[in-house]
Coordinates of C-alpha atoms in Angstrom, one line a residue:
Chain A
X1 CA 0.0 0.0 0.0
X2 CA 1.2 3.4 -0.8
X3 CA 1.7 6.7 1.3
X4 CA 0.7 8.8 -1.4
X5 CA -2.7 7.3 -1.8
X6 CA -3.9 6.9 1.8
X7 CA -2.6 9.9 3.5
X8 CA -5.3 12.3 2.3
X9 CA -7.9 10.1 4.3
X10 CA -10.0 11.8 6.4
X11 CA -9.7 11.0 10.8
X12 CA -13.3 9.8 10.7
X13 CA -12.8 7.4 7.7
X14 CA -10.0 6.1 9.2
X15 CA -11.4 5.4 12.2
X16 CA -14.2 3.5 10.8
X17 CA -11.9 1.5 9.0
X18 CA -9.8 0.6 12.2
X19 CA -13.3 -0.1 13.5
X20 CA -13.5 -3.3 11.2
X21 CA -9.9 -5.1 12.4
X22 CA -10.6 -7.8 14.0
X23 CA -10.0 -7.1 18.0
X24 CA -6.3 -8.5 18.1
X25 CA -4.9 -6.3 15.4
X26 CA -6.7 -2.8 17.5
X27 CA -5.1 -3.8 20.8
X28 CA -2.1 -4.2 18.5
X29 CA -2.0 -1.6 17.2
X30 CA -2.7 0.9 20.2
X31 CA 0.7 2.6 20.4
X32 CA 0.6 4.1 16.4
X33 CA -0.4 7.1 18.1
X34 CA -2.8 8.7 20.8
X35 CA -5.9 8.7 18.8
X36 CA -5.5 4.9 17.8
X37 CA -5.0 4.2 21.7
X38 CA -8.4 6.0 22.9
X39 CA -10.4 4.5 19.9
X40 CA -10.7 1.1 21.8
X41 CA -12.8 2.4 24.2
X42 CA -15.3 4.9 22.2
X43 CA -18.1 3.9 21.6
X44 CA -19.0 2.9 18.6
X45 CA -16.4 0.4 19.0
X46 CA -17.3 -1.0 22.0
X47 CA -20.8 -1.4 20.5
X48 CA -19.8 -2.7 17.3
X49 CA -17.7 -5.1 19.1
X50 CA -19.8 -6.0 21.4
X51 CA -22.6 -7.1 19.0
X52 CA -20.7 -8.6 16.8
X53 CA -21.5 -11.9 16.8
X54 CA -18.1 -13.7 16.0
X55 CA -16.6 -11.9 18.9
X56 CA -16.2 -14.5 21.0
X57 CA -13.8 -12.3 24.1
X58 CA -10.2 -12.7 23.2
X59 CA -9.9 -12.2 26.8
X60 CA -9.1 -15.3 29.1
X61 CA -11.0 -15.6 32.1
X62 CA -9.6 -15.9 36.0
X63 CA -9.7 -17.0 39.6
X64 CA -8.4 -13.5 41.3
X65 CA -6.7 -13.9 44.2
X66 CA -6.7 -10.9 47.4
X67 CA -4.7 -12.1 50.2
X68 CA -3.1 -10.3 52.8
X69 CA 0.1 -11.6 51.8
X70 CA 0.0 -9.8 48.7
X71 CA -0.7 -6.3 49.2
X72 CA 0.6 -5.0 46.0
X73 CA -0.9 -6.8 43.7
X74 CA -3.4 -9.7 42.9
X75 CA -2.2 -13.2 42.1
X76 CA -4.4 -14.3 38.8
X77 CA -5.1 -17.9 37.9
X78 CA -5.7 -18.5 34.2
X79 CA -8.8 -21.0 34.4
X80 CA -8.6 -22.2 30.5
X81 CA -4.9 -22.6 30.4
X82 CA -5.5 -24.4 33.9
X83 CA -2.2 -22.2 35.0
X84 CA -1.4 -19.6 37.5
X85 CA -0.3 -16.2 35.5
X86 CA 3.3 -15.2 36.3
X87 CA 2.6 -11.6 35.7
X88 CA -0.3 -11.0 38.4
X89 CA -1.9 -7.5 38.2
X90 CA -0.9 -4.7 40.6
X91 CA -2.7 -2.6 42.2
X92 CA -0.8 0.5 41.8
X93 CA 0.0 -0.1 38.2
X94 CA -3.8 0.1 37.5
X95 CA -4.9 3.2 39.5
X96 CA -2.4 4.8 42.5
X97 CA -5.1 5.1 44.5
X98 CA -6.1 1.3 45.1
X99 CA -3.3 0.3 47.0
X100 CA -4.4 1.3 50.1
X101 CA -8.0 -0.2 49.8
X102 CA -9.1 -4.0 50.2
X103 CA -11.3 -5.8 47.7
X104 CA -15.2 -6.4 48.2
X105 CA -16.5 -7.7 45.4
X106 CA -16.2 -8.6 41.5
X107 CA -18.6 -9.0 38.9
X108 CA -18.8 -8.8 35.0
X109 CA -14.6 -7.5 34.5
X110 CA -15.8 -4.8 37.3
X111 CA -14.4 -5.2 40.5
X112 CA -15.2 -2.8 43.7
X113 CA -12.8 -1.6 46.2
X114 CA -13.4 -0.7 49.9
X115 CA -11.6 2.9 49.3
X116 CA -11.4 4.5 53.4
X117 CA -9.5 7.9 53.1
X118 CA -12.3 9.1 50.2
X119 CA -15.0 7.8 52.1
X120 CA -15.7 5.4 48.9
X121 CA -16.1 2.5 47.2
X122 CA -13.8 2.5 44.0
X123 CA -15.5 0.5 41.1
X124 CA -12.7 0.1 38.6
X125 CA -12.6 -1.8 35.4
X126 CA -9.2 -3.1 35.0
X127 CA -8.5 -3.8 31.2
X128 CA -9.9 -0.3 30.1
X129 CA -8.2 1.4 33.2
X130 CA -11.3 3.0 33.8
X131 CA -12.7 3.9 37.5
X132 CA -14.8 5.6 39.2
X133 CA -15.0 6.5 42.6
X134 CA -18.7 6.2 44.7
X135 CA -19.2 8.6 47.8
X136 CA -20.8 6.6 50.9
X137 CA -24.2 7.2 51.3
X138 CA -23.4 8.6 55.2
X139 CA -21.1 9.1 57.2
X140 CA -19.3 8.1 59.3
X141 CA -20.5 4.3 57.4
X142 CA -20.0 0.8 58.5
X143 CA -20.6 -2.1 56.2
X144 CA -21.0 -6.0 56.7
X145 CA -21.1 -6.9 53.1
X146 CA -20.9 -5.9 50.0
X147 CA -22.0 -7.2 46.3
X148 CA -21.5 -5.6 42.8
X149 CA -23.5 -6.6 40.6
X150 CA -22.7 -4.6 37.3
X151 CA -24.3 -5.5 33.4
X152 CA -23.8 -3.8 30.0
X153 CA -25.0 -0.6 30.4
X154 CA -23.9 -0.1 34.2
X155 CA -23.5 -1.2 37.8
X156 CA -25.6 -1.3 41.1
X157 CA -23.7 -1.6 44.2
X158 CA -25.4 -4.0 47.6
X159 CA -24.4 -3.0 51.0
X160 CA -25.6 -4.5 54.0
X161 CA -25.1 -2.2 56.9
X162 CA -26.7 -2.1 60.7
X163 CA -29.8 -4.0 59.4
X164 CA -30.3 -2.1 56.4
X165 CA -29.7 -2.4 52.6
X166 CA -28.0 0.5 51.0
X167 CA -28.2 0.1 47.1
X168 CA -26.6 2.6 44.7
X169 CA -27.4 2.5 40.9
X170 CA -25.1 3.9 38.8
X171 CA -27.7 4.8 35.6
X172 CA -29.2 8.0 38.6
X173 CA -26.0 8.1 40.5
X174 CA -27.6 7.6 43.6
X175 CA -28.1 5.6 47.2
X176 CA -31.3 4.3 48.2
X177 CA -32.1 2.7 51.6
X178 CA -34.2 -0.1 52.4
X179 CA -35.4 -2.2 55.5
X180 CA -32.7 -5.0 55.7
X181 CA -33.1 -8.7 56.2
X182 CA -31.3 -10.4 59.1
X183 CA -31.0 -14.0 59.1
X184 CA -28.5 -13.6 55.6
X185 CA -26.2 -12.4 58.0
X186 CA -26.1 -15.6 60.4
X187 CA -23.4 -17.6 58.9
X188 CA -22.1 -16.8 55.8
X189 CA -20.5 -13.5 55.5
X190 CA -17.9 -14.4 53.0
X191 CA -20.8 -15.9 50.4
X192 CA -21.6 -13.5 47.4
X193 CA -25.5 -13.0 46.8
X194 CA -26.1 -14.5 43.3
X195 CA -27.7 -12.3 40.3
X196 CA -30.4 -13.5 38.1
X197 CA -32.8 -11.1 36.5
X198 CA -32.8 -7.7 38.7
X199 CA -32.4 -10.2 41.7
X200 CA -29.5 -11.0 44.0
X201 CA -30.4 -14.6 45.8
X202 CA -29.2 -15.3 49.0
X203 CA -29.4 -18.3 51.3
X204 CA -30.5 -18.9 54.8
X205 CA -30.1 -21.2 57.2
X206 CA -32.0 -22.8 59.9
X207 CA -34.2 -23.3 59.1
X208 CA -33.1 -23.0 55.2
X209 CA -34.3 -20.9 52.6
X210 CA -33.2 -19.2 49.2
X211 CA -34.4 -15.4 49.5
X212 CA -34.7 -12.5 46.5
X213 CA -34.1 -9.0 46.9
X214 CA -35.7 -7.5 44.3
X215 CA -33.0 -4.4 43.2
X216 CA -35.6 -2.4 41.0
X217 CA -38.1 -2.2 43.8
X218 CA -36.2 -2.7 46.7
X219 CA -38.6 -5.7 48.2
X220 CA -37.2 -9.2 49.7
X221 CA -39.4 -12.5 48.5
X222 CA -39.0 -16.3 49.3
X223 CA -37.9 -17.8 46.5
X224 CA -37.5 -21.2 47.9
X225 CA -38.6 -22.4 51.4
X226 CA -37.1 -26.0 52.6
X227 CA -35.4 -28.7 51.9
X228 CA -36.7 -32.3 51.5
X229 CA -34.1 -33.1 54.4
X230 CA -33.6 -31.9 58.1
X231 CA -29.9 -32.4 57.9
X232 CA -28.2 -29.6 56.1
X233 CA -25.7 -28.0 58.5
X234 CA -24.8 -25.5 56.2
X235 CA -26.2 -24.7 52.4
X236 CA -24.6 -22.3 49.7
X237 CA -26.1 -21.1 46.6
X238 CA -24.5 -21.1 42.8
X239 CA -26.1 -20.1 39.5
X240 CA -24.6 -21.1 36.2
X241 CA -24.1 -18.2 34.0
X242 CA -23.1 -19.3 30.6
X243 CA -23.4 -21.6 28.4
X244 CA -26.2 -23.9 27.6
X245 CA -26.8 -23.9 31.7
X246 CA -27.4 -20.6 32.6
X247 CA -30.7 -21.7 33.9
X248 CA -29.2 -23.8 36.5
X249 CA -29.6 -23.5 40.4
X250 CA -27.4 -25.4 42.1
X251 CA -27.2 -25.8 45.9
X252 CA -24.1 -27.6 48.2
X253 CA -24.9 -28.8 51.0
X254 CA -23.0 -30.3 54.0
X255 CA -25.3 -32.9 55.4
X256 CA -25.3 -34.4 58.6
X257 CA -27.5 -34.2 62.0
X258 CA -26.8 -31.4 64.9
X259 CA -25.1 -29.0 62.6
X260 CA -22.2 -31.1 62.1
X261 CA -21.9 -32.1 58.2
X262 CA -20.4 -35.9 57.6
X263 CA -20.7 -35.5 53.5
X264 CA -20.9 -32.7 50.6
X265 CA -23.6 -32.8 48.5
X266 CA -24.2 -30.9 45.4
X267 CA -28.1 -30.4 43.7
X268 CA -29.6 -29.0 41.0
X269 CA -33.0 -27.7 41.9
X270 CA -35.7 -28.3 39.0
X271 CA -38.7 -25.8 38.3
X272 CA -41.4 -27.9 37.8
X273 CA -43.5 -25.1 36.1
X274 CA -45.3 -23.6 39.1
X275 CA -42.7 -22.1 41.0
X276 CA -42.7 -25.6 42.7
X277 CA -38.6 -26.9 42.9
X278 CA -37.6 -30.4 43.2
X279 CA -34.2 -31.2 44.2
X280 CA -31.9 -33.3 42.3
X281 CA -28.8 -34.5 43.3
X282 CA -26.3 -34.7 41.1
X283 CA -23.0 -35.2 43.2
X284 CA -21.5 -36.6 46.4
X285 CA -18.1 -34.9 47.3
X286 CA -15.8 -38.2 47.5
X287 CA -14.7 -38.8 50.8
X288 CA -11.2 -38.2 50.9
X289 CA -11.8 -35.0 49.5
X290 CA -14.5 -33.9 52.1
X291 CA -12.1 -34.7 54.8
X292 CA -9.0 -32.6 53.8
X293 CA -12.4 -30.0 53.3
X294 CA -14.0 -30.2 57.0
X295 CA -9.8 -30.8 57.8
X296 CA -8.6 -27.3 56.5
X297 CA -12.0 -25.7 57.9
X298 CA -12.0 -27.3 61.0
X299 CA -15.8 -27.4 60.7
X300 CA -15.9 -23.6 60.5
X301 CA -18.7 -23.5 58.0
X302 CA -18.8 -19.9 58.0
X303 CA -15.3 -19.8 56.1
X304 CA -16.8 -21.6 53.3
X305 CA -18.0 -19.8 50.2
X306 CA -19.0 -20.6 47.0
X307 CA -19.2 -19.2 43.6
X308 CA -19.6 -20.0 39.7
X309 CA -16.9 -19.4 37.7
X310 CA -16.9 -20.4 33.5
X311 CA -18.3 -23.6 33.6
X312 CA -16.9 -24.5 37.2
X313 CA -18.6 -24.8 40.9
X314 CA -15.9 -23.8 43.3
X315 CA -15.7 -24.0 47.2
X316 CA -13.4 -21.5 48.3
X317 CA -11.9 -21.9 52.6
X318 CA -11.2 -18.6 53.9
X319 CA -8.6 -19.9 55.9
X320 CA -7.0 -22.4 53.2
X321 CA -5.1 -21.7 49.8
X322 CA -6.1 -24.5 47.6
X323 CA -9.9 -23.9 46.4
X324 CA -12.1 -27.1 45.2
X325 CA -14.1 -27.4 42.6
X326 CA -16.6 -29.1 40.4
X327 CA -16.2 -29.2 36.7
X328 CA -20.1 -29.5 35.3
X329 CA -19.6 -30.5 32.0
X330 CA -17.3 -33.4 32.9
X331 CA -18.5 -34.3 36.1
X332 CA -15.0 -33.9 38.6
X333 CA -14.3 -32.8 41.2
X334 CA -10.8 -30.7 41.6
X335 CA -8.2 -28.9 44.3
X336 CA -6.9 -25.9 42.6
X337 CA -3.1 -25.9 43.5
X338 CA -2.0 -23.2 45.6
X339 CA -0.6 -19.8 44.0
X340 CA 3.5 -20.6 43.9
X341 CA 4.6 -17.3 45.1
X342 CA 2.4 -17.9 48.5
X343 CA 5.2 -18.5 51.3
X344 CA 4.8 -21.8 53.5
X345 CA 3.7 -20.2 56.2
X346 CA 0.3 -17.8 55.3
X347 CA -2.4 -16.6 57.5
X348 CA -5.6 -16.9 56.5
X349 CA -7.9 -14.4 54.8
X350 CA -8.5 -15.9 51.2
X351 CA -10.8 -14.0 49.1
X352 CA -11.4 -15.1 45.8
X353 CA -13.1 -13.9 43.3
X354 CA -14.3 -14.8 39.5
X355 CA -12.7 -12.2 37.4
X356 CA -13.7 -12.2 33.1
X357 CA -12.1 -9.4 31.5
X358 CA -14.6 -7.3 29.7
X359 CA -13.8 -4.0 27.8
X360 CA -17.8 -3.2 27.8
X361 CA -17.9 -3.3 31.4
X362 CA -18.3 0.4 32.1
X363 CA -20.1 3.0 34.3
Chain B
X1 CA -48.2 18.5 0.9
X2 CA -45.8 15.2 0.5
X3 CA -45.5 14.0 -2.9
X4 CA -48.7 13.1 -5.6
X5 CA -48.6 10.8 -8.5
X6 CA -48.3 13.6 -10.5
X7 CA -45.0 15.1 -9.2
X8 CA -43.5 11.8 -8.6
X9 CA -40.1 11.7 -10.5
X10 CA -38.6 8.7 -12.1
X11 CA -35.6 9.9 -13.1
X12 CA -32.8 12.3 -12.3
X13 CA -29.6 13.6 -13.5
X14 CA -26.7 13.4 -11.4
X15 CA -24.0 15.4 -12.4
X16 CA -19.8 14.3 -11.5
X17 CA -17.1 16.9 -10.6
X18 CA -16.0 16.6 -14.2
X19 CA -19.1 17.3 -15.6
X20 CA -20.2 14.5 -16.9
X21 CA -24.5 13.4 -16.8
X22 CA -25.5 10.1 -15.6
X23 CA -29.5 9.7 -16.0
X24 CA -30.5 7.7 -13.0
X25 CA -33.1 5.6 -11.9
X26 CA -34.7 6.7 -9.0
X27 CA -34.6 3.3 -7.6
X28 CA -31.4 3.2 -8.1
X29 CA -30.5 6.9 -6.9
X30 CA -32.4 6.0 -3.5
X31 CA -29.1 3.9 -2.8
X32 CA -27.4 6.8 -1.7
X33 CA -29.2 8.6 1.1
X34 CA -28.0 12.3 -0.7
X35 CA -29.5 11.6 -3.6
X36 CA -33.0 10.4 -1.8
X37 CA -32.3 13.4 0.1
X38 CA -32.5 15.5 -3.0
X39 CA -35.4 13.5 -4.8
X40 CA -37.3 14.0 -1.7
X41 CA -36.9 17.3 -1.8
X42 CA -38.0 18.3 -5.3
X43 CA -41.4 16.4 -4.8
X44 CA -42.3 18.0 -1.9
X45 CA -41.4 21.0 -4.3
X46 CA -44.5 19.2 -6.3
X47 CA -41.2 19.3 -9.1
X48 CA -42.2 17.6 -12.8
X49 CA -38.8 18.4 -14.1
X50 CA -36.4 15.8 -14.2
X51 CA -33.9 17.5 -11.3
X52 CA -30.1 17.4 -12.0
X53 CA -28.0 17.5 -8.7
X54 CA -24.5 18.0 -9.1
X55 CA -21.7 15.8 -7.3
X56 CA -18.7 18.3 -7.4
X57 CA -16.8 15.6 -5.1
X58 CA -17.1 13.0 -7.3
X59 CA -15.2 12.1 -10.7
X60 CA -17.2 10.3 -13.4
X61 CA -15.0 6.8 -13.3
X62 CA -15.5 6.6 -9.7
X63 CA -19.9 7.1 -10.0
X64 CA -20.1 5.2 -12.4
X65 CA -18.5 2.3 -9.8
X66 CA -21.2 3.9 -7.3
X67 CA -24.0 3.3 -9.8
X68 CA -23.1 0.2 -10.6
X69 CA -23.1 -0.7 -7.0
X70 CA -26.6 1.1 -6.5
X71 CA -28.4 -0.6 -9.5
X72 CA -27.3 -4.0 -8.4
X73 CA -28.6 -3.2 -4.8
X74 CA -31.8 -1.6 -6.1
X75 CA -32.5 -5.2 -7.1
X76 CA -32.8 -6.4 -3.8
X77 CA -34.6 -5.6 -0.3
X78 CA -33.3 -3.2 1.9
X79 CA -33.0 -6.0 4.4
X80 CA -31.9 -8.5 2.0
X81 CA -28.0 -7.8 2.9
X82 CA -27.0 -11.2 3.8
X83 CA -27.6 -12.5 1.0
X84 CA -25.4 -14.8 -0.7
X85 CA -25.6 -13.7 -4.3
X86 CA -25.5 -10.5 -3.1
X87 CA -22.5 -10.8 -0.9
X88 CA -20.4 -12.7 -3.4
X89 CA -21.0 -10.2 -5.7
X90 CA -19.8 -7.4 -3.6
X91 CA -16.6 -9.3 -2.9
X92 CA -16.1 -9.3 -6.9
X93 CA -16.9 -5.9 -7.1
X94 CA -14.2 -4.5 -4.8
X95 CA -11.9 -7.6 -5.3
X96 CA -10.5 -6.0 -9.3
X97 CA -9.9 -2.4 -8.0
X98 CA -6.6 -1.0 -6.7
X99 CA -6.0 1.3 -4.1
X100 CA -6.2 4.5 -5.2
X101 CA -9.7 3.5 -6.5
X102 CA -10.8 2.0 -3.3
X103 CA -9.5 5.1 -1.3
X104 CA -11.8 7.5 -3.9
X105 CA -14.4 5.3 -3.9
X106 CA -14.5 5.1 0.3
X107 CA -14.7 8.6 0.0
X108 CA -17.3 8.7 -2.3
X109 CA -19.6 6.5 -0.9
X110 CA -19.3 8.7 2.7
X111 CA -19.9 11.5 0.7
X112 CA -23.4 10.2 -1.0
X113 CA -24.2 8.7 2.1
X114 CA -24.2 4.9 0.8
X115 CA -23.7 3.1 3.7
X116 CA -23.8 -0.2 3.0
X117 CA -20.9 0.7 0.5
X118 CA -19.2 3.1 3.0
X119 CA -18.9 -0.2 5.0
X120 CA -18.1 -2.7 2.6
X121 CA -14.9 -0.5 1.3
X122 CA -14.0 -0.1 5.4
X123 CA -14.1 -3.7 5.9
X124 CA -12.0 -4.5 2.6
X125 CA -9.7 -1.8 3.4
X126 CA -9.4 -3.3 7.2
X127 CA -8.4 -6.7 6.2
X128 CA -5.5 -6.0 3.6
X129 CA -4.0 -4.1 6.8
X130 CA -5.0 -6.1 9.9
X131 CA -1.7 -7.7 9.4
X132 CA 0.4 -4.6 9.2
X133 CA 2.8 -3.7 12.1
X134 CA 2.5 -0.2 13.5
X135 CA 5.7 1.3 12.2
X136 CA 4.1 0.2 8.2
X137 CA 0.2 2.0 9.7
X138 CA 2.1 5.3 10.6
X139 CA 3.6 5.3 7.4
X140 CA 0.6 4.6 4.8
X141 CA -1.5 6.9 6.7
X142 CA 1.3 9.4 7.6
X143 CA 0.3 9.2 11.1
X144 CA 3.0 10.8 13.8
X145 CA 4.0 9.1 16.8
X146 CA 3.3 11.3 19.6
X147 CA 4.1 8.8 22.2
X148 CA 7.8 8.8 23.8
X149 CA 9.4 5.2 23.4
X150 CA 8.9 4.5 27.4
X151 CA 5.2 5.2 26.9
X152 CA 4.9 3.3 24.0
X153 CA 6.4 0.3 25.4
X154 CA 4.2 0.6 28.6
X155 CA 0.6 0.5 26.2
X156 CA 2.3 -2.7 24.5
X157 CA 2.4 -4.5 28.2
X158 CA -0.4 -2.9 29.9
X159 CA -3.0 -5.3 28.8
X160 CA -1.4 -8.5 28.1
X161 CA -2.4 -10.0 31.4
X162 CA -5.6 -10.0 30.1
X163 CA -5.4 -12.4 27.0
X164 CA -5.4 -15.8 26.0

């Protein structure tokens, strides 16, 4: 191709042109020049992109580590390579001001950052080096938990705080507050609430029930009341997401009498029509791998979270490095080995979090 | 009042930069959203004369590629895009031209407002270059580095975390 011919090209013609490469060759080519490197994220590329049906994300998709031990930076395991990433992401490199704050919550590529000398949460998508930074609704503020729950064309942040639910919406920039629901609280505080359809799901227990909070009107509802057995001494919730499942509840279980669990039992609960769900189960935990679970622990329940992740179910132990999962589609169960650069001696404090890059994911 | 039977036109004369006519279908015109634009115009006029709108952008070798893009798309539905005749003949179309006409013709078709065109030439044009490294892009499209060389090595690694 020649200079002479191409030069006289007006910007915005040349833009839409760069606007059909295929994905790879616009990253690659970011550093022609300033322009090139914002074009990525305006957008009528991002929506040309992100309808474009062969666009399957060149992105891979992670396990994100947060771990006191690693203060700098988050250790990132590569779930489709089934390897742990020797370049992990740091904090500072992606916006000086999250290295002094602790992270809450993920969802969608956007994660959310407990940000204390603002006053904020920081919501920050990482690949587009975006954030933005979200004022408390009071102060002085106290949380117990926090969810992101963030789509295409924005984010809603869940806080749980003295008894109340605090929920910001990004699309009117604003908090609302609405009468909270205790019994989430009672033994899970590391467990995620699960998004479906404007709802975030949450389990309780004792007696055990799957609850809705409905984040366009505010209002709890009973999705699911009781199980077909006494014996569940603790229960978690997981939703698949893609794929030909994403209609799939799932619920593990530890089952045994008194609050004590002897076995791990995975279901999938079936919608027979009316709103009427039979359970199904689908998995036993094999034994040797239920004891190093209750082993590592020590029959803390509380410590145990669980979450969906591309295709896999995983257990996470706040107190142990290795994370267990379920792989659906060919029926296993897994350990995840522990991140190399962790020391042989760790405290505890494992968060982890489901993390799929997504340039769309904005504010 | 919007166009009667009466002042409806069928044809109009479209005039290129080097002043040659082209008598037009209006079918066919209607391709480009300028010319419609025009048409429009005149039979809201209520206009019997056949109008001639002048194209001082455009030679006559590149509208007559335009036209014969526009006639073979007046032949089909507006929604009828995917289709396979039709697609395999656009590849043809653009596949014998070089360049310099693809560049005038780009330019055209943003300048008549023929879309589907516009996009057809972008996505040609975007796939003879996907390959091209960014020292070879600056240089067809004279386009000036105004990063330093630490920056520029910092946008290479910022994002390869993220991929496959």
């Amino acid at each position: 191709m020649d200079s002479d011919i191409w030069s006289n090209l007006p910007e915005e013609l040349l833009d839409r042109i760069l606007c059909f490469l295929p994905f790879k060759s616009i990253v690659h080519l970011r550093p022609t020049c300033k322009r090139f490197k914002s074009l990525l994220f305006t957008p009528f590329f991002l929506s040309k992109f992100h309808h474009s049906p062969s666009s399957s994300s060149p992105f891979s998709s992670f396990l994100l580590l947060s771990h006191p031990h690693f203060n700098r930076h988050f250790p990132l395991y590569n779930s489709v390579s089934g390897i742990w990433r020797e370049s992990s992401v740091s904090r500072s490199l992606l916006n000086p001001c999250t290295s002094s704050s602790s992270l809450l919550s993920s969802s969608n590529g956007l994660l959310c950052f407990h940000h204390p000398s603002s006053s904020s949460f920081l919501v920050s998508n990482l690949l587009s080096r975006s954030s933005t930074l979200v004022k408390f609704p009071k102060l002085p503020f106290t949380f117990e938990f926090v969810n992101l729950v963030s789509y295409p064309s924005g984010f809603r942040i869940f806080v749980f705080s003295s008894k109340s639910v605090f929920l910001y919406n990004s699309k009117v920039r604003s908090w609302r507050t609405f009468d909270g629901f205790e019994p989430i609280l009672n033994d899970n505080i590391h467990q995620e609430g699960v998004y479906r359809d404007g709802h975030l799901y949450f389990t309780t227990s004792h007696p055990f029930s799957i609850i809705s909070f409905d984040l366009e009107k505010g209002v709890w509802g009973i999705f699911l009341d009781g199980t077909p057995m006494n014996e569940l001494a603790f229960a978690r919730l997981v939703m698949a997401e893609e794929g030909g499942d994403e209609n799939k509840v799932y619920v593990i279980g530890g089952v045994g009498r008194n609050g004590i669990s002897r076995s791990l039992k995975l279901w999938e609960l079936h919608d027979n029509s009316n709103s009427q769900y039979s359970w199904v189960e689908i998995e036993s935990l094999p034994e040797l791998m239920y004891k190093k679970l209750v082993s590592v622990c020590y029959h803390n329940y509380e410590h145990i979270y669980c979450f969906w992740h591309n295709g896999l179910i995983c257990i996470c132990c706040y107190n142990w490095p290795e994370v267990l999962y379920y792989r659906v589609s060919r029926k296993t169960w897994h350990w995840l080995p522990k991140c190399p650069s962790l020391p042989e001696k760790w405290s505890c404090g494992f968060r982890w979090f489901s993390f799929v890059p997504k340039l769309y994911a904005s504010f | 009042m919007a166009s009667s039977s009466s002042s409806s036109l069928s044809r109009v004369v479209v005039k290129s930069s080097d002043n040659n006519l082209f008598v037009v279908n209006k079918k066919v015109a209607s391709q480009s959203q300028l010319l419609k634009q025009c048409i429009d115009n005149m039979e809201e006029k209520g206009t019997n004369d056949v109008i001639l709108i002048p194209l001082s952008n455009v030679t006559s070798n590149i509208l007559t590629l335009v036209l014969e893009y526009c006639e073979k798309h007046a032949d089909f539905a507006d929604d009828d895009n995917n289709n396979q005749e039709l697609k395999q003949w656009d590849h043809e179309f653009l596949k014998k031209f070089d360049y310099a006409t693809l560049n005038s013709l780009t330019m055209a078709a943003d300048y008549m407002v023929t879309k589907s065109l516009l996009n057809l030439c972008c996505q040609f044009i975007a796939d003879s270059i996907k390959d091209l490294t960014v020292q070879q892009i600056r240089q067809i499209f004279d386009i000036k580095n105004d990063f330093t060389p630490q920056e520029e090595a910092d946008i290479k690694n910022e994002n390869a975390w993220a991929f496959r």
